[in-house]
Amino acid sequence: MITTLPKPTNRKPDTAIYERRESVVRSYARSMPRQFNKAENVWMHDNQGGRYLDFLSGCSTLNYGHNHPVLKQALLDYVMADGIAHGLDLHTDAKADFLNALENVILKPRGLDYRAMFTGPTGTNAVEAAIKLARKVTGREMVIAFTNGFHGMTLGALACTGNAAKRGGAGVPLNHVAHEPFDGYHGPDVDTAELLERRLSDPSSGLDAPAAILVETVQGEGGLNVASPEWLRRINAIAKQHGALMIVDDIQAGCGRTGNFFSFEGMGFTPDIVTMAKSLSGMGLPFALTLVRPELDQWAPGEHNGTFRGNNHAFVTATAALRHFWSDRQFQQDVARRSALLERRLDAMAAEHGLSTRGRGMMRGIDVGSGEIASIVTASCFERGLIIETSGAHDEIVKVLAPLIIDDALLSAGLDILETSIREAMTVPYGVAAE
Ligand SMILES: *Cc1c(COP(=O)(O)O)cnc(C)c1O
């Protein structure tokens, strides 16, 4: 029995200050014209007393929900005790605790051996560090990335990103990256790993020997396309064979989103480098990490630098999150059950309208056919109190990124709203729906 349901308000706030003083580059705020002032668990509240169920979770930054009490308490205790807030890359209790938790809760039980490189605080910083290190270690320039890949907005990471609108903002050539077809790009009958292998093995293909192959196991922004374990194993083997490093960008798919801590777990290969960010701090604090095999850790001290490397407040919340959620199997079992529920409900919606679904774990969506229909669906979800966004080359995938801690009943309640909104968009000719 759910006692709390979404309760949206429809009074739009005064946005004059944003129009006057905030750059027009803002984006999410445009489709959710409310002013938010509070959030807890799966809820965001606006300043008119409305509450919204959050199926966006900061693009998978809030896998443990908003202001989780265990994480919040750890941070409050730390701040109240005058814990170090900023310490460049100095040794701190908070950093040691984090590294110990990473070692004991995550790496050792999985038989993984990585060194943690603290980069600047956002995902794109972790990607920059990863490709820079790969280029340094191999002495090669070229990185192979994939169609529909998204890796961040700074120049190096943006060069690895596929989306033309994002790339167009660079203002300079984005080079030294080859975009090869992702798994399934040419349909189910074409093995794109085989194509890559052919091109890399052919001295006349025009494809230079790569420093790295950079891949998302599930493409978060590019349409929730899923790489199969066989394809990933093959790509990893191709990287090895051609002297390139295998980099998995786990910024969105990691931290439990696809079921396990790392999205590649159990697939029979170990990446050379893994990038993490988004939900790593557990509470929405900026924190990114590049995990590297020890023998690749060939930097000179300070060769890659930055003022905000290792956000100590984020160390505290990340440590609390690792210990609270990842010390036993309970959380993963809950996520697996919720993933199955999500899959079943999305499959039913797709079957009802002849649509298709995408994704894996709690990172799934439904292809509604066009960005236009998807934006009608997400807008009508929002009017019903559900925060949800789109993904894909044409923004045609409505993407469910519910917090992983969501109550099963609330997950169902949010999916009911999605189901109603899709039914409305698919059956009422749009444009007329609003009359
Ligand atoms: C979000 C994202 C990034 C970039 O992270 P920022 O924190 O926005 O810089 C990189 N790779 C993937 C897969 C992402 O989802």
XYZ file of N, CA, C and O and ligand atoms in Angstrom, residues 122-125 127 150-153 216 220-221 249 251-252 277-278, ligand 1:
83
model
N 34.699 15.669 -12.283
C 33.578 15.211 -13.109
C 34.004 14.075 -14.021
O 35.195 13.801 -14.198
N 33.007 13.433 -14.610
C 33.266 12.265 -15.434
C 34.226 12.540 -16.571
O 35.131 11.746 -16.858
N 34.031 13.664 -17.214
C 34.877 13.972 -18.362
C 36.348 14.069 -17.951
O 37.242 13.708 -18.723
N 36.625 14.486 -16.709
C 38.006 14.532 -16.215
C 38.599 13.130 -16.130
O 39.789 12.925 -16.402
N 37.734 10.588 -17.985
C 37.957 10.111 -19.351
C 39.226 10.754 -19.931
O 40.054 10.077 -20.560
N 29.041 8.244 -25.633
C 29.114 9.555 -24.969
C 30.152 9.482 -23.860
O 30.085 8.600 -23.001
N 31.124 10.413 -23.897
C 32.202 10.323 -22.912
C 32.516 11.642 -22.221
O 33.452 11.702 -21.428
N 31.754 12.696 -22.516
C 31.980 13.957 -21.821
C 32.181 15.109 -22.786
O 32.196 14.932 -24.012
N 32.343 16.311 -22.228
C 32.261 17.528 -23.029
C 33.568 18.294 -23.155
O 33.613 19.313 -23.838
N 31.511 2.002 -23.708
C 30.489 1.863 -22.666
C 29.831 0.494 -22.876
O 29.502 0.144 -24.008
N 24.726 5.042 -22.278
C 23.781 5.801 -21.455
C 23.079 6.918 -22.205
O 21.857 7.033 -22.170
N 23.851 7.750 -22.874
C 23.252 8.881 -23.585
C 22.911 8.507 -25.023
O 22.033 9.100 -25.630
N 34.272 2.848 -19.962
C 33.706 4.054 -19.354
C 32.469 3.619 -18.577
O 31.405 3.406 -19.149
N 31.020 5.298 -16.141
C 30.545 6.483 -15.413
C 29.042 6.423 -15.167
O 28.578 6.757 -14.083
N 28.293 5.989 -16.166
C 26.836 5.903 -15.995
C 26.373 4.488 -15.677
O 25.446 4.291 -14.895
N 32.401 7.882 -12.148
C 32.017 9.207 -11.610
C 30.565 9.096 -11.160
O 30.251 8.214 -10.372
N 29.717 9.947 -11.670
C 28.279 9.985 -11.340
C 27.919 9.466 -9.933
O 28.019 10.222 -8.997
C 27.945 11.508 -17.866
C 28.962 10.732 -18.592
C 30.252 11.230 -18.817
C 30.655 12.628 -18.456
O 30.542 12.883 -17.093
P 30.440 14.395 -16.588
O 30.428 14.276 -15.089
O 29.164 14.953 -17.138
O 31.637 15.109 -17.087
C 31.164 10.411 -19.443
N 30.846 9.163 -19.823
C 29.626 8.644 -19.614
C 29.331 7.251 -20.030
C 28.624 9.413 -19.005
O 27.401 8.927 -18.838
